[in-house]
N, CA and C atoms as an extended XYZ file, in Angstrom:
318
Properties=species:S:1:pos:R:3:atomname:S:1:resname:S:1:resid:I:1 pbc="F F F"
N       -62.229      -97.698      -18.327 N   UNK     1
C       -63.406      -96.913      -18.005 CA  UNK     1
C       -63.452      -96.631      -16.509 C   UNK     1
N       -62.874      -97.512      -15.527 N   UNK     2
C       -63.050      -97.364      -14.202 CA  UNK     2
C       -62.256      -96.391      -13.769 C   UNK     2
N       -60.742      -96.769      -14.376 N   UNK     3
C       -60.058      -95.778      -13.877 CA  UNK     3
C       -60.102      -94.231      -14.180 C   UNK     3
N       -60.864      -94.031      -15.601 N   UNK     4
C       -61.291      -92.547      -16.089 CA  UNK     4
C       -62.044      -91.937      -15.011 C   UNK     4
N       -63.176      -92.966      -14.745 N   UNK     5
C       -64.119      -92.660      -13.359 CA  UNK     5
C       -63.963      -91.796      -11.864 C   UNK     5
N       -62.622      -92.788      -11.584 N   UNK     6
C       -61.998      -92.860      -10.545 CA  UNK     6
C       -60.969      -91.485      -10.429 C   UNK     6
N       -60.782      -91.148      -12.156 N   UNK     7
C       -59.524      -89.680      -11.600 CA  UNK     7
C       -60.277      -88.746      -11.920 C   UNK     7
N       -61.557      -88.744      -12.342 N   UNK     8
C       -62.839      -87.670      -12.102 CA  UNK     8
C       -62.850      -87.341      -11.305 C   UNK     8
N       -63.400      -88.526      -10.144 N   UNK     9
C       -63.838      -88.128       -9.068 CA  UNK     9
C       -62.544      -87.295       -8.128 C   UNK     9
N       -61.574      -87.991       -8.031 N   UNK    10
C       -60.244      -87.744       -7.479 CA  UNK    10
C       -60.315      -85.951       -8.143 C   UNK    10
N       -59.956      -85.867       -8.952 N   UNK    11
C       -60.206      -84.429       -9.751 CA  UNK    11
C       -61.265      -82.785       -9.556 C   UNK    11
N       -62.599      -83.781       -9.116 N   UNK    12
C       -63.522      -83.494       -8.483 CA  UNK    12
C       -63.932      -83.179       -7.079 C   UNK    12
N       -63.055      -83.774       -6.297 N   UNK    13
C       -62.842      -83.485       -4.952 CA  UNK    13
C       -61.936      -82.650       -4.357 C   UNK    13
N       -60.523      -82.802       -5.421 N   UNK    14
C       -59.836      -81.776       -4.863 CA  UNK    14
C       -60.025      -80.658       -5.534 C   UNK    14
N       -60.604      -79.920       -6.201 N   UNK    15
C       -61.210      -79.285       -6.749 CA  UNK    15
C       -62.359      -78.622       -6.078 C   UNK    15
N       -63.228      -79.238       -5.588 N   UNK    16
C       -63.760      -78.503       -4.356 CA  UNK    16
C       -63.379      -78.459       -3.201 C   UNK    16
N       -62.112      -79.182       -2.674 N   UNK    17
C       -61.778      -78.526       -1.074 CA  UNK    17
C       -60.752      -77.806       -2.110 C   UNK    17
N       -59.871      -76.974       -2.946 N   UNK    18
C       -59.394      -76.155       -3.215 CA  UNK    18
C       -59.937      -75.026       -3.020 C   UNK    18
N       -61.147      -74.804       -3.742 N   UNK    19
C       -62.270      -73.841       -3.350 CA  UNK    19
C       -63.155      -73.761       -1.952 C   UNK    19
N       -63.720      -74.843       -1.611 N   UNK    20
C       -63.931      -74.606       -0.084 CA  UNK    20
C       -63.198      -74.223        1.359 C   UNK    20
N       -61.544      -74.663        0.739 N   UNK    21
C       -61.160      -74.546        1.754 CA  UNK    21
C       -60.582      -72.771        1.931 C   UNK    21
N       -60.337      -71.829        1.527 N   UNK    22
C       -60.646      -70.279        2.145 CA  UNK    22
C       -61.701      -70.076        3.398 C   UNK    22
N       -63.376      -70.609        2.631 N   UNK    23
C       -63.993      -70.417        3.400 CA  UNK    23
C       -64.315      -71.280        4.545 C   UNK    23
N       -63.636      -72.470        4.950 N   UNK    24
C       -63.788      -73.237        5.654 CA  UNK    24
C       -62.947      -72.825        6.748 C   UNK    24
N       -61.245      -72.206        6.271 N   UNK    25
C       -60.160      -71.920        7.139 CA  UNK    25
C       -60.837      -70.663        8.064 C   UNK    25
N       -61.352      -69.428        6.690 N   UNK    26
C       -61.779      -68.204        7.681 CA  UNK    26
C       -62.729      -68.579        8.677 C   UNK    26
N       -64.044      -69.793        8.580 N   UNK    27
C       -64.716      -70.030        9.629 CA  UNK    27
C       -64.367      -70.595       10.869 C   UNK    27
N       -63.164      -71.236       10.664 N   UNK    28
C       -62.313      -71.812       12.142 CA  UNK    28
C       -61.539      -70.992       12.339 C   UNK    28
N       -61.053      -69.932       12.090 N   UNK    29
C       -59.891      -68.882       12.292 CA  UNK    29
C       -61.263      -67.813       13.332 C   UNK    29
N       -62.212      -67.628       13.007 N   UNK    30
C       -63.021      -66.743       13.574 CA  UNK    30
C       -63.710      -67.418       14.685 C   UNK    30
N       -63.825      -68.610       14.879 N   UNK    31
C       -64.305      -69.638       15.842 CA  UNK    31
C       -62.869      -69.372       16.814 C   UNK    31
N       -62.089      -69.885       16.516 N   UNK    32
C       -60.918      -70.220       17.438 CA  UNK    32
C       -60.047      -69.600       17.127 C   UNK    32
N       -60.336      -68.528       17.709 N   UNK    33
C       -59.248      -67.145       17.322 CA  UNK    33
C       -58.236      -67.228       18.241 C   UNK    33
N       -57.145      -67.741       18.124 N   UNK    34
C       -56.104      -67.774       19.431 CA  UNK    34
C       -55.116      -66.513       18.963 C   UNK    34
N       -55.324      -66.303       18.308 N   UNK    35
C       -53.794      -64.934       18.186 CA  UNK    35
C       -54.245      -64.072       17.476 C   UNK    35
N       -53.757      -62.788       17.186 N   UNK    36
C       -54.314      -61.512       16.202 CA  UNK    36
C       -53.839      -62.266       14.877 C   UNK    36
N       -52.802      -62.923       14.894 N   UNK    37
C       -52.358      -62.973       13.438 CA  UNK    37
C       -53.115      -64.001       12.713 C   UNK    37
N       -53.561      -65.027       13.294 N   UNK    38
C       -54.537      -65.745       12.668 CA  UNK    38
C       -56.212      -65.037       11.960 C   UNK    38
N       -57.010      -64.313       13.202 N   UNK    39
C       -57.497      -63.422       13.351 CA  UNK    39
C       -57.505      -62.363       12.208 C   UNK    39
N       -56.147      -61.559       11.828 N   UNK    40
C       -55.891      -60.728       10.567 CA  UNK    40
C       -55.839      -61.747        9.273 C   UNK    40
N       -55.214      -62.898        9.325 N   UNK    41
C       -55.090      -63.965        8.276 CA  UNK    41
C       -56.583      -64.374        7.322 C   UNK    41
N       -57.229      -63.900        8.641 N   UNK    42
C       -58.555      -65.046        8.335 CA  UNK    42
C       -59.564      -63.495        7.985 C   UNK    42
N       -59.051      -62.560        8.403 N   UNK    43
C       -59.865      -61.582        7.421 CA  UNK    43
C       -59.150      -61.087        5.812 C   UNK    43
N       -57.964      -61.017        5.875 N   UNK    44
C       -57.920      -61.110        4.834 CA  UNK    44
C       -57.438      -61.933        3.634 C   UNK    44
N       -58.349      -63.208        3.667 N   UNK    45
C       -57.837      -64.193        2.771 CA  UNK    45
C       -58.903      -64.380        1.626 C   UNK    45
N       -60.248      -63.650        1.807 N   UNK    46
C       -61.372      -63.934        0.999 CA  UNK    46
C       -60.543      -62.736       -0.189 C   UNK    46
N       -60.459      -61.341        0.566 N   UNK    47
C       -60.357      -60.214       -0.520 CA  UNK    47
C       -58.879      -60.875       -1.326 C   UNK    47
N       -58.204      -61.211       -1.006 N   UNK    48
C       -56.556      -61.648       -1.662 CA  UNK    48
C       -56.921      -62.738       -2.668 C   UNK    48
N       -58.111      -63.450       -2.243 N   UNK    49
C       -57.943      -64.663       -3.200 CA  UNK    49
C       -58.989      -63.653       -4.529 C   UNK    49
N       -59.606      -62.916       -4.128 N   UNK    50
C       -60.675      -61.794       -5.223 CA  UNK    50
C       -59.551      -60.803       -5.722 C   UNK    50
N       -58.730      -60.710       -5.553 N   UNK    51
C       -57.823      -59.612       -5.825 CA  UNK    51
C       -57.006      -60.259       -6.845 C   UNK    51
N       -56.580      -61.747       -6.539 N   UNK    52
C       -55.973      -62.831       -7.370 CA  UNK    52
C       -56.550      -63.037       -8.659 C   UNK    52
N       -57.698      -63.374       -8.417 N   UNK    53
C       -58.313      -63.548       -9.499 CA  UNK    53
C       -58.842      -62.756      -10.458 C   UNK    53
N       -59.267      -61.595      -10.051 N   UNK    54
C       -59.268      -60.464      -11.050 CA  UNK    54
C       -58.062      -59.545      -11.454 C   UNK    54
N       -56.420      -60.269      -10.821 N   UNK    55
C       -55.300      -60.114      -12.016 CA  UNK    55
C       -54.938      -61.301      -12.752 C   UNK    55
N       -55.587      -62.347      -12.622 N   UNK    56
C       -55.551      -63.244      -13.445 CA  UNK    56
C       -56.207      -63.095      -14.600 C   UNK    56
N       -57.817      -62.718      -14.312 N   UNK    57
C       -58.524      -62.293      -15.520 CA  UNK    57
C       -58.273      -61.399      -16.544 C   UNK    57
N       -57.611      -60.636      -15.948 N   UNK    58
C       -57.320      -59.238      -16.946 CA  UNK    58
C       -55.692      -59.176      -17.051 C   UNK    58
N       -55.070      -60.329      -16.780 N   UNK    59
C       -53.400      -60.297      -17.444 CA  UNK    59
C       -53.285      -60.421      -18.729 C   UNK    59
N       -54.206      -60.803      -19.358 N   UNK    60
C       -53.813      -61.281      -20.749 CA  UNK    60
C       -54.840      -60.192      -21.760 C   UNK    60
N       -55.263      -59.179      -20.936 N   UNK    61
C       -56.627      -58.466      -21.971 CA  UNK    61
C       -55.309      -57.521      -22.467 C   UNK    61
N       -55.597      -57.017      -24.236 N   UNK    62
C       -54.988      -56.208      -25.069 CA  UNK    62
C       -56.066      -55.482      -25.452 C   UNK    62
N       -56.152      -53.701      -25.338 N   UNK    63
C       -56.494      -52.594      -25.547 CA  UNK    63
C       -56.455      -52.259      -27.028 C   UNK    63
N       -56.031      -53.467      -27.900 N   UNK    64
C       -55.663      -53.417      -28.916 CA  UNK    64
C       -57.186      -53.179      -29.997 C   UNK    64
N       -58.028      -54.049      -29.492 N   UNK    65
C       -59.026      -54.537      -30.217 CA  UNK    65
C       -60.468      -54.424      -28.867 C   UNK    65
N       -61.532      -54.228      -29.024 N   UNK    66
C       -62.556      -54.426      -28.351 CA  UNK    66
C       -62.477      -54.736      -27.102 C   UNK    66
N       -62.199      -56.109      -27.167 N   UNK    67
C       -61.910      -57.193      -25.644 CA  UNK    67
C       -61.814      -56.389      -24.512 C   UNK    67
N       -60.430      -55.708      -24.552 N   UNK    68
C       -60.050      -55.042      -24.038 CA  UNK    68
C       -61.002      -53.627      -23.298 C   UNK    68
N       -61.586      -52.982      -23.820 N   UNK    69
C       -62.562      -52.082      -23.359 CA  UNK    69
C       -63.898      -52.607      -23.002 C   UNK    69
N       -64.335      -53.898      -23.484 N   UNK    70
C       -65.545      -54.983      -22.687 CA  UNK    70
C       -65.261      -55.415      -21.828 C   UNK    70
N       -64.099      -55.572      -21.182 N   UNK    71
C       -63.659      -56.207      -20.455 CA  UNK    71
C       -63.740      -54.924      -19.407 C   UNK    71
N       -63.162      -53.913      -19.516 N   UNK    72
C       -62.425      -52.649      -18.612 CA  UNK    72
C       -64.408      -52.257      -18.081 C   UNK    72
N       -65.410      -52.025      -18.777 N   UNK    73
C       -66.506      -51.768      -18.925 CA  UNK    73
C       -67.110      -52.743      -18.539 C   UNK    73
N       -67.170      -54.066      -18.414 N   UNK    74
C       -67.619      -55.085      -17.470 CA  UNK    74
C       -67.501      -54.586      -16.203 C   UNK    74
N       -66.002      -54.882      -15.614 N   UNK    75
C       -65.313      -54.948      -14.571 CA  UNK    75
C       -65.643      -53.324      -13.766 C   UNK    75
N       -66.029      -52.307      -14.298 N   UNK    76
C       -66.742      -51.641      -13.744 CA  UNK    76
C       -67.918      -51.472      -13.630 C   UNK    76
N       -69.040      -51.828      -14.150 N   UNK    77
C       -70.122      -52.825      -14.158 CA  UNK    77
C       -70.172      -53.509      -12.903 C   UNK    77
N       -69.311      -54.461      -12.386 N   UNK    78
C       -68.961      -55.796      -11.791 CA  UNK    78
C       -68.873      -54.452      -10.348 C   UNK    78
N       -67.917      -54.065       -9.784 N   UNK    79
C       -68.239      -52.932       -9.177 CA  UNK    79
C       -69.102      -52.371       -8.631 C   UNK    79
N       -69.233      -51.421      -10.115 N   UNK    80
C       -70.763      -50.512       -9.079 CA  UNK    80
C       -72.075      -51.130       -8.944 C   UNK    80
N       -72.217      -52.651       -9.428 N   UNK    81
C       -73.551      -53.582       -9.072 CA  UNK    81
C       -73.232      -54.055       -7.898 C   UNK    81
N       -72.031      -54.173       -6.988 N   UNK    82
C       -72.148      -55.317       -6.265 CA  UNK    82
C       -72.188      -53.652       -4.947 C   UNK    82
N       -71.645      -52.354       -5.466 N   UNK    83
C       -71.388      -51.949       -4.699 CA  UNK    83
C       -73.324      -51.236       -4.309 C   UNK    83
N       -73.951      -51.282       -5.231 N   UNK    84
C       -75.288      -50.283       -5.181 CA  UNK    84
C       -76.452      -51.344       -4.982 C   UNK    84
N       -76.036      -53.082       -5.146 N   UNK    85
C       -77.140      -53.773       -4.573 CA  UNK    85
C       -76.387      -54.701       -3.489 C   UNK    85
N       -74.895      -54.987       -3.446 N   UNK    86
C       -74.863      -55.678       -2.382 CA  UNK    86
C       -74.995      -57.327       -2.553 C   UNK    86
N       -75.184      -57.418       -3.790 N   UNK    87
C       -75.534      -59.014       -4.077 CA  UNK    87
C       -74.288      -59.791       -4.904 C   UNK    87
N       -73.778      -60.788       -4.519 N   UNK    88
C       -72.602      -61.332       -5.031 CA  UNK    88
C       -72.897      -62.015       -7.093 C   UNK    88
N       -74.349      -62.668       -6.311 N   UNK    89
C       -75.097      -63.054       -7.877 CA  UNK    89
C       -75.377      -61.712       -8.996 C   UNK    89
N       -76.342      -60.772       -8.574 N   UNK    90
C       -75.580      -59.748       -8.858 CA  UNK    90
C       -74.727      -59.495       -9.907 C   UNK    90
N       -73.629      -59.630       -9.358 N   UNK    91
C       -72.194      -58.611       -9.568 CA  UNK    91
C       -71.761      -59.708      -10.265 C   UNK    91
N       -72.221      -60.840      -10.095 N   UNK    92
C       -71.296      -61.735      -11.386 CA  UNK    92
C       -72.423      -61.775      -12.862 C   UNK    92
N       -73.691      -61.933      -12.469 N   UNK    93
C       -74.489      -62.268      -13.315 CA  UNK    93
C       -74.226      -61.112      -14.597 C   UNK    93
N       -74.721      -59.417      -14.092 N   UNK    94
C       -75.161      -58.519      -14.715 CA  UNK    94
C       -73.905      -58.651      -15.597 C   UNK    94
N       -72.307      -58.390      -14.801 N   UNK    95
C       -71.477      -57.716      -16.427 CA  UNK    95
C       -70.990      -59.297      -17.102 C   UNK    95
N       -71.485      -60.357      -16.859 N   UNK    96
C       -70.712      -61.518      -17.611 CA  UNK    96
C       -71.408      -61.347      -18.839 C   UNK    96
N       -73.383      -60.742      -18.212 N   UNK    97
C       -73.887      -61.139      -19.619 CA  UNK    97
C       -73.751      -59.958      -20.287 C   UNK    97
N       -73.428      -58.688      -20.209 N   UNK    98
C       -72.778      -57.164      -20.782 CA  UNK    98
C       -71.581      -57.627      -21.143 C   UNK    98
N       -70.752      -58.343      -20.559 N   UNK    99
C       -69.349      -58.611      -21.262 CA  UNK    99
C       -69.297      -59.347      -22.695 C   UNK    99
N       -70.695      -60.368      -22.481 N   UNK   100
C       -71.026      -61.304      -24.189 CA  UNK   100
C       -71.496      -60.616      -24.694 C   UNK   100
N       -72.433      -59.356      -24.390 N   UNK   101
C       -73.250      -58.686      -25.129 CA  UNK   101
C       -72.104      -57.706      -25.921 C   UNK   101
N       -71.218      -56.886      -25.135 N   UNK   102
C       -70.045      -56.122      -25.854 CA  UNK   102
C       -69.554      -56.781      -27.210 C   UNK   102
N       -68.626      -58.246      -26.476 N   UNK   103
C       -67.312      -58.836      -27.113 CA  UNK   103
C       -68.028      -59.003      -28.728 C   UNK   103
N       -69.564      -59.237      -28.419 N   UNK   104
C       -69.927      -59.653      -29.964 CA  UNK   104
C       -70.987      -58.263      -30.957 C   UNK   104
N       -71.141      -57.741      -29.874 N   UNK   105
C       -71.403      -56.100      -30.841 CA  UNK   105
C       -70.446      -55.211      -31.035 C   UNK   105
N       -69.379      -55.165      -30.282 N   UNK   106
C       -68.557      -54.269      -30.925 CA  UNK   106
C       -67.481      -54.959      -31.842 C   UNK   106
């Protein structure tokens, strides 16, 4: 039981500096900007890791069946909300719950 505990937590931690650390690097890259290339690094590491992840999401969608067009119709959704209010909550909230609302009406 202790040790289940113990690789939680272990699990749990690196797990959030995986995720914290983008935004932790771009805030010391913009603090202590010693070179352009750090400087360019540290601007574009937020959009690359968003760029990552939305070809991760949609590598495996097939056009075959529904999914596929809830998904394409989310993700523009996801878009023009974040682009016409600007809000990150927003842009995840509105098409996740249009994406459940699709996958199970159509």
């Amino acid at each position: 039981m202790k040790t289940e505990m113990i690789a939680c937590l272990i699990i749990a931690g690196v797990t959030l500096l995986i995720r914290a650390l983008p935004f932790i690097m771009t805030d010391a890259f913009h603090k202590n900007a010693q070179s352009k290339f750090l400087e360019r690094l540290s601007d574009l590491l937020t959009p690359a890791l968003i760029g990552m992840l939305v070809v991760y999401c949609l590598k495996d969608i097939s056009f075959a069946n529904s999914t596929g067009i809830s998904a394409l119709i989310a993700g523009v959704v996801c878009v023009a909300s974040y682009v016409w209010k600007r809000s990150t909550l927003v842009s995840i909230v509105v098409p996740t719950v249009l994406y459940m609302i699709l996958i199970n009406v159509l």
